[in-house]
mmCIF file of C-alpha atoms in Angstrom:
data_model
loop_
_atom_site.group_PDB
_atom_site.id
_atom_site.type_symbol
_atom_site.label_atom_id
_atom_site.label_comp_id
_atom_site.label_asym_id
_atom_site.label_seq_id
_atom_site.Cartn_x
_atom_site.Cartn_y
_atom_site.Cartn_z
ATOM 1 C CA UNK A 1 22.766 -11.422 59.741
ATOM 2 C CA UNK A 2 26.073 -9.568 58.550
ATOM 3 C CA UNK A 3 28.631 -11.809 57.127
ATOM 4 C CA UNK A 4 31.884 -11.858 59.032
ATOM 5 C CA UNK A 5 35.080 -9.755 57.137
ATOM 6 C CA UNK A 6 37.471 -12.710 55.414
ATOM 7 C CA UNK A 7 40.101 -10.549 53.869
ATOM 8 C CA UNK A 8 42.775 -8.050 55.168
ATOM 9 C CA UNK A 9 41.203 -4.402 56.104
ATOM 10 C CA UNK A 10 42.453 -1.960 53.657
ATOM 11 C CA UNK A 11 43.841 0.280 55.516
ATOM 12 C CA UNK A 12 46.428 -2.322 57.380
ATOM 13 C CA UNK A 13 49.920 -1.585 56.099
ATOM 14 C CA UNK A 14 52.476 -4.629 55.085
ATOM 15 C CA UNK A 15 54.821 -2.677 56.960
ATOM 16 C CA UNK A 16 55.921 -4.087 60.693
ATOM 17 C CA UNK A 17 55.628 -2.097 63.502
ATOM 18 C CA UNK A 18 59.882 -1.695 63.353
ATOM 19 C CA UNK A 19 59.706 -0.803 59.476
ATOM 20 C CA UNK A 20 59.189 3.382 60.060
ATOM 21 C CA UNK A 21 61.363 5.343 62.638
ATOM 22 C CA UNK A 22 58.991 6.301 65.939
ATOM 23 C CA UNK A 23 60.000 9.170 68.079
ATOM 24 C CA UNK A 24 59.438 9.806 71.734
ATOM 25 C CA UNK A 25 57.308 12.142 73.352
ATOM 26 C CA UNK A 26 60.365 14.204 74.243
ATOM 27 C CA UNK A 27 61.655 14.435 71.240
ATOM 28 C CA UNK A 28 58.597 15.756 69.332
ATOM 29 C CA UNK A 29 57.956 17.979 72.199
ATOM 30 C CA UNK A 30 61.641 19.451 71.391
ATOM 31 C CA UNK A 31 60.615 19.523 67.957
ATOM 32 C CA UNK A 32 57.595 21.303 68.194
ATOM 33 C CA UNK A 33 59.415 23.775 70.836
ATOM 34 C CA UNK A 34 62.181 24.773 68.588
ATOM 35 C CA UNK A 35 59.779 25.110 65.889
ATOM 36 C CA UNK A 36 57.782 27.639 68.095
ATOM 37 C CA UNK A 37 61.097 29.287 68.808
ATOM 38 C CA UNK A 38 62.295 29.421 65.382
ATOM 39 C CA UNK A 39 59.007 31.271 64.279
ATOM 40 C CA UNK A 40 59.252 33.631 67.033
ATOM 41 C CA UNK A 41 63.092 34.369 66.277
ATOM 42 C CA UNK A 42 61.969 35.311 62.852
ATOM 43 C CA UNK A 43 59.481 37.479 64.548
ATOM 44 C CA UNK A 44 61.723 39.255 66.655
ATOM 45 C CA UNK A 45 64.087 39.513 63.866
ATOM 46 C CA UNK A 46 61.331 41.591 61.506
ATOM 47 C CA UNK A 47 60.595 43.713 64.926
ATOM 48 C CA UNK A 48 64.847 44.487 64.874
ATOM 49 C CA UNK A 49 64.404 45.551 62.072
ATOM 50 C CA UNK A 50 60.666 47.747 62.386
ATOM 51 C CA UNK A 51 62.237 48.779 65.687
ATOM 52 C CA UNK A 52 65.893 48.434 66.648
ATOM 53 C CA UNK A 53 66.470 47.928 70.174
ATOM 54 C CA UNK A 54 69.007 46.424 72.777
ATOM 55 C CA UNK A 55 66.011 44.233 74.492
ATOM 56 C CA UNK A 56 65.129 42.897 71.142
ATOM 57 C CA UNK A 57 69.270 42.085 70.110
ATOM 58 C CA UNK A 58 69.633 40.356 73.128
ATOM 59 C CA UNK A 59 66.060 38.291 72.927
ATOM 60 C CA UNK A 60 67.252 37.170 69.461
ATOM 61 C CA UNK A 61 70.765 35.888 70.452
ATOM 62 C CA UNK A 62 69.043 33.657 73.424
ATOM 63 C CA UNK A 63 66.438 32.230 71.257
ATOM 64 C CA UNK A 64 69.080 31.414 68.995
ATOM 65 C CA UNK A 65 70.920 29.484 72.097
ATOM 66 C CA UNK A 66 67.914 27.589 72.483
ATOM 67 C CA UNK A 67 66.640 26.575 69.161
ATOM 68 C CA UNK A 68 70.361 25.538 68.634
ATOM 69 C CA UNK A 69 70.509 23.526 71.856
ATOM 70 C CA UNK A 70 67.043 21.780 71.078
ATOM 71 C CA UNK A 71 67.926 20.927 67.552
ATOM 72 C CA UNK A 72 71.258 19.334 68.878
ATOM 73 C CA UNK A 73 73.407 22.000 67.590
ATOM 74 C CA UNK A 74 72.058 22.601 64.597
ATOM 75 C CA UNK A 75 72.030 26.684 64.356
ATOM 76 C CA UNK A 76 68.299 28.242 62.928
ATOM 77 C CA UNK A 77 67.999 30.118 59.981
ATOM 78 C CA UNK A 78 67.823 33.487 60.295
ATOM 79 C CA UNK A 79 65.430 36.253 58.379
ATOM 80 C CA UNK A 80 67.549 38.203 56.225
ATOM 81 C CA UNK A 81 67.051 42.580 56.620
ATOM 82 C CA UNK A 82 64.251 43.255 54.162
ATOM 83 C CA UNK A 83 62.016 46.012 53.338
ATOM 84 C CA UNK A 84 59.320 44.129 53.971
ATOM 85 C CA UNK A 85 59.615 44.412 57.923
ATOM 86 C CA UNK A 86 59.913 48.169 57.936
ATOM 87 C CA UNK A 87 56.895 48.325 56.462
ATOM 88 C CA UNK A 88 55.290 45.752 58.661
ATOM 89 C CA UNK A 89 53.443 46.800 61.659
ATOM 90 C CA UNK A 90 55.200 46.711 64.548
ATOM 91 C CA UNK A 91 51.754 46.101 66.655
ATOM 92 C CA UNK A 92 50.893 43.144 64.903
ATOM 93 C CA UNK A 93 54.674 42.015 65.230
ATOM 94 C CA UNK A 94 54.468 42.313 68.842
ATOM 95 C CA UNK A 95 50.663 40.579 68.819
ATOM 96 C CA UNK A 96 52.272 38.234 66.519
ATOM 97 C CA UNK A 97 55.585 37.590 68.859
ATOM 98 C CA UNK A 98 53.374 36.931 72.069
ATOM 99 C CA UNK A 99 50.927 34.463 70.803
ATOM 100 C CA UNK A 100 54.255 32.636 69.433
ATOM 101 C CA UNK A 101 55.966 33.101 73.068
ATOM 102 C CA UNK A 102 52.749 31.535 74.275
ATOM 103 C CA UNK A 103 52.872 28.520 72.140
ATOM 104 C CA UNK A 104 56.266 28.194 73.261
ATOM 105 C CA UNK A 105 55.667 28.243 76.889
ATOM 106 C CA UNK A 106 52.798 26.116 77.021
ATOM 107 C CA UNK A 107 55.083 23.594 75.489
ATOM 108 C CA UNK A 108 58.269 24.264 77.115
ATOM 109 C CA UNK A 109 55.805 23.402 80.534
ATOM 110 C CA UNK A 110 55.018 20.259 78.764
ATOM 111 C CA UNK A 111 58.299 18.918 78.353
ATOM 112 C CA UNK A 112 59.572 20.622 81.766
ATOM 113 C CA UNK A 113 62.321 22.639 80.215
ATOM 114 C CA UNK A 114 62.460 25.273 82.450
ATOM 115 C CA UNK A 115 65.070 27.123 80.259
ATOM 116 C CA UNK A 116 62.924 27.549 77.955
ATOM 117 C CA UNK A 117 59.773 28.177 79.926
ATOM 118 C CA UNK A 118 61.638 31.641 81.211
ATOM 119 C CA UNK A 119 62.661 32.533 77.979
ATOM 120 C CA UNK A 120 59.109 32.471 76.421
ATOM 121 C CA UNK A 121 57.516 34.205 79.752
ATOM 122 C CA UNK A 122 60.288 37.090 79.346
ATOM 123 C CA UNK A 123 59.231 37.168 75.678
ATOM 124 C CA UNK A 124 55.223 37.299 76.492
ATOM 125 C CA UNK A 125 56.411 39.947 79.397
ATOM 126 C CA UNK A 126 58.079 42.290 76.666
ATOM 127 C CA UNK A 127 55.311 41.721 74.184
ATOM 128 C CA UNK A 128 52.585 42.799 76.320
ATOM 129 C CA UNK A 129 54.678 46.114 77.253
ATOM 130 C CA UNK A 130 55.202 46.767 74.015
ATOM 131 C CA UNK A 131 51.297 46.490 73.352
ATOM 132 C CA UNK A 132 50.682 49.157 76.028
ATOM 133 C CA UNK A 133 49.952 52.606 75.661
ATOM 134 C CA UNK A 134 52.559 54.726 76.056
ATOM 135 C CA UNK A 135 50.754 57.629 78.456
ATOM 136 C CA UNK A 136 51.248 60.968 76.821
ATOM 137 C CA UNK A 137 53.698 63.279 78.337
ATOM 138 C CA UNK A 138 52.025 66.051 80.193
ATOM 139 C CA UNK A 139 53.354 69.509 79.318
ATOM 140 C CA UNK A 140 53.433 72.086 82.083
ATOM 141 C CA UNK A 141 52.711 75.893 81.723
#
């Protein structure tokens, strides 16, 4: 009833198999990682700015370490002191930061790099503390 296909299917490629460079599952997982990292050191960086703080100086120099070990020593780009992150607002930074740490731990499980893994789970710690309400302080008469 249907007539059998005699030509080559469109969408085969004349490339071989060895023609395009393949990666491994680790090495797009490191990928993807430092790319997660990378965003949330430009985060951070726009909160150091909104709000300057030891915790944050310190979170930014590790990620750094990471990213940079992950990308084989390649160093990330950092976000230059703007006005733009005073203005920004530093709840949707930190909202912004945690879903980013998130990301990042989910893949750092992934790939098993518990390095990593800690890092992001300190990050998603700090994050949600920052998101709390601060209680009010009482004043006594």
């Amino acid at each position: 009833m249907y007539e059998p296909i005699r030509s080559k299917s469109v969408h085969s490629t004349m490339a071989g198999p060895d023609d395009f460079p393949h990666r491994s599952r680790e090495e797009e997982l490191d990928i993807q990682l430092a790319g997660h990292l990378a965003a949330l050191l430009a985060v951070t960086d726009e909160l150091r700015v909104t709000a300057p703080s030891a915790d944050l100086d310190t979170a930014a120099e590790r990620l750094t370490q990471e990213i940079t070990r992950l990308r084989g020593g390649r160093t990330p780009a950092r976000a230059t002191t703007s006005t733009r992150g005073r203005e920004a607002d530093a709840t949707a930074l930190h909202r912004r930061a945690h879903a980013l740490a998130g990301r990042a731990l989910v893949v750092a499980a992934s790939r098993a790099d518990t390095a990593a893994a800690i890092l992001a789970a300190e990050r998603m710690d700090a994050h949600t503390a920052a998101l709390k309400p601060r209680p009010l302080a009482s004043s006594a008469h």
